[in-house]
CSV table of C-alpha atoms in Angstrom, one decimal:
chain,number,residue,atom,x,y,z
A,1152,MET,CA,51.6,23.8,57.0
A,1153,THR,CA,48.4,21.7,57.3
A,1154,THR,CA,49.6,19.8,60.3
A,1155,SER,CA,50.4,23.1,61.9
A,1156,LYS,CA,47.0,24.4,61.2
A,1157,THR,CA,45.1,21.2,62.2
A,1158,ILE,CA,46.9,21.2,65.6
A,1159,ALA,CA,46.4,24.9,66.2
A,1160,GLY,CA,42.8,24.6,65.3
A,1161,LEU,CA,42.4,22.2,68.4
A,1162,ILE,CA,44.8,24.1,70.7
A,1163,GLY,CA,43.5,27.6,70.0
A,1164,PRO,CA,40.0,27.1,70.8
A,1165,THR,CA,40.8,25.1,73.9
A,1166,LEU,CA,43.1,27.8,75.3
A,1167,VAL,CA,40.3,30.3,74.7
A,1168,ALA,CA,37.9,28.1,76.4
A,1169,ILE,CA,40.2,27.7,79.3
A,1170,ALA,CA,40.9,31.3,79.7
A,1171,ALA,CA,37.2,32.3,79.5
A,1172,GLY,CA,36.3,29.5,82.0
A,1173,MET,CA,39.2,31.0,84.4
A,1174,LEU,CA,37.8,34.6,84.0
A,1175,LEU,CA,34.1,33.8,84.5
A,1176,ASN,CA,34.9,31.6,87.5
A,1177,ILE,CA,37.6,33.7,89.1
A,1178,GLY,CA,35.6,34.0,92.3
A,1179,SER,CA,35.8,30.1,92.7
A,1180,PHE,CA,39.4,29.9,92.2
A,1181,PRO,CA,40.5,29.8,95.9
A,1182,GLU,CA,38.0,26.9,96.7
A,1183,LEU,CA,39.0,25.1,93.7
A,1184,ALA,CA,42.7,25.4,94.5
A,1185,GLU,CA,42.0,24.3,97.9
A,1186,GLN,CA,40.2,21.3,96.5
A,1187,VAL,CA,43.2,20.4,94.3
A,1188,SER,CA,45.6,20.8,97.1
A,1189,ARG,CA,43.7,17.9,98.9
A,1190,ASP,CA,43.8,15.7,95.8
A,1191,PRO,CA,47.2,14.8,94.4
A,1192,ALA,CA,45.7,12.1,92.4
A,1193,LEU,CA,43.9,14.5,90.3
A,1194,ILE,CA,47.1,16.2,89.5
A,1195,PHE,CA,48.6,12.9,88.6
A,1196,VAL,CA,45.9,11.8,86.3
A,1197,SER,CA,45.9,15.4,84.6
A,1198,GLY,CA,49.7,14.6,84.2
A,1199,ILE,CA,49.2,11.5,82.2
A,1200,LEU,CA,46.6,13.1,79.9
A,1201,LEU,CA,48.8,16.3,79.4
A,1202,PHE,CA,51.8,14.1,78.8
A,1203,VAL,CA,50.0,12.0,76.2
A,1204,ALA,CA,48.7,15.1,74.5
A,1205,GLY,CA,52.0,16.7,74.5
A,1206,LEU,CA,53.6,13.5,73.0
A,1207,ALA,CA,51.0,13.4,70.3
A,1208,ILE,CA,51.6,17.0,69.3
A,1209,VAL,CA,55.4,16.7,69.2
A,1210,ARG,CA,55.2,13.4,67.4
A,1211,ALA,CA,53.1,14.8,64.6
A,1212,HIS,CA,54.6,18.3,64.8
A,1213,ASN,CA,58.2,18.7,65.9
A,1214,ARG,CA,59.2,21.6,63.6
A,1215,TRP,CA,61.6,24.4,64.7
A,1216,THR,CA,61.1,27.4,62.4
A,1217,LYS,CA,61.1,30.9,62.6
A,1218,GLU,CA,57.3,31.3,61.8
A,1219,TRP,CA,54.2,30.9,63.8
A,1220,PRO,CA,54.2,27.1,63.7
A,1221,VAL,CA,56.9,26.8,66.2
A,1222,LEU,CA,54.4,27.7,68.9
A,1223,VAL,CA,52.6,24.5,68.2
A,1224,THR,CA,56.0,22.6,68.8
A,1225,ILE,CA,56.7,24.8,71.9
A,1226,LEU,CA,53.3,24.0,73.4
A,1227,GLY,CA,53.8,20.3,72.7
A,1228,TRP,CA,57.0,20.3,74.5
A,1229,LEU,CA,55.5,22.3,77.3
A,1230,ALA,CA,52.9,19.9,77.6
A,1231,ILE,CA,55.2,16.9,77.9
A,1232,LEU,CA,57.3,18.6,80.6
A,1233,SER,CA,54.2,19.9,82.5
A,1234,GLY,CA,52.6,16.4,82.4
A,1235,LEU,CA,55.9,14.7,83.4
A,1236,ALA,CA,56.2,17.2,86.3
A,1237,ARG,CA,52.6,16.4,87.5
A,1238,MET,CA,53.3,12.4,87.3
A,1239,LEU,CA,56.7,13.0,89.3
A,1240,PHE,CA,55.6,15.5,91.8
A,1241,PRO,CA,51.9,15.4,92.3
A,1242,THR,CA,52.1,16.1,96.2
A,1243,ARG,CA,54.4,19.0,95.7
A,1244,LEU,CA,52.4,20.4,93.0
A,1245,ALA,CA,49.2,20.0,95.0
A,1246,ALA,CA,50.7,22.2,97.8
A,1247,ILE,CA,51.9,24.8,95.2
A,1248,ALA,CA,48.3,24.9,93.7
A,1249,GLY,CA,47.0,25.6,97.1
A,1250,GLY,CA,49.1,28.6,97.5
A,1251,ILE,CA,48.8,30.1,94.2
A,1252,GLY,CA,45.1,29.6,93.9
A,1253,GLN,CA,44.4,31.7,97.1
A,1254,THR,CA,45.2,35.0,95.2
A,1255,THR,CA,43.7,36.2,91.9
A,1256,GLY,CA,46.9,38.1,91.2
A,1257,ALA,CA,48.4,35.3,89.1
A,1258,ILE,CA,45.2,33.9,87.6
A,1259,ILE,CA,43.9,37.0,85.6
A,1260,PRO,CA,47.3,37.6,83.9
A,1261,GLY,CA,47.4,33.8,83.1
A,1262,ALA,CA,44.0,33.8,81.6
A,1263,ILE,CA,44.7,36.9,79.7
A,1264,LEU,CA,47.9,35.2,78.2
A,1265,LEU,CA,46.0,32.0,77.3
A,1266,LEU,CA,43.4,34.1,75.9
A,1267,GLY,CA,45.7,35.9,73.4
A,1268,LEU,CA,47.8,32.9,72.6
A,1269,GLY,CA,44.5,30.8,71.9
A,1270,ALA,CA,43.1,33.7,69.8
A,1271,PHE,CA,46.4,33.9,67.8
A,1272,LEU,CA,46.5,30.2,67.2
A,1273,SER,CA,42.7,30.2,66.3
A,1274,PHE,CA,43.2,32.9,63.8
A,1275,LYS,CA,46.1,31.2,62.1
A,1276,ALA,CA,44.3,27.9,61.9
A,1277,TYR,CA,40.9,29.1,60.6
A,1278,ARG,CA,41.9,32.0,58.3
A,1279,ARG,CA,41.8,31.3,54.7
A,1280,ASP,CA,45.2,31.4,52.9
């Protein structure tokens, strides 16, 4: 459980910060998405970082249980798959990012989901047993 709490203690606050940044900068997202759509190299590099982070999580924590630590494993695998997709298809993903970012309809629910997941993982990581 120590590994689960350690990794959740990193992922949880990171997701909360990402969600807060998304919500605080909601008005800038169309411009940010347009910039990303013109720079597939940024998507490729972010894919490398996400892939390595996912591998690190899965190597340290590949636990398939029926308790909350399975979220850490699932997020690790999602990071691997997302990073791999970004490395293999940066141009296609740039075009998708340009289209999705033009509307805040998907951004707000996504940020709320990240906020809830991050708060849950933070709570599990930092609470006293």
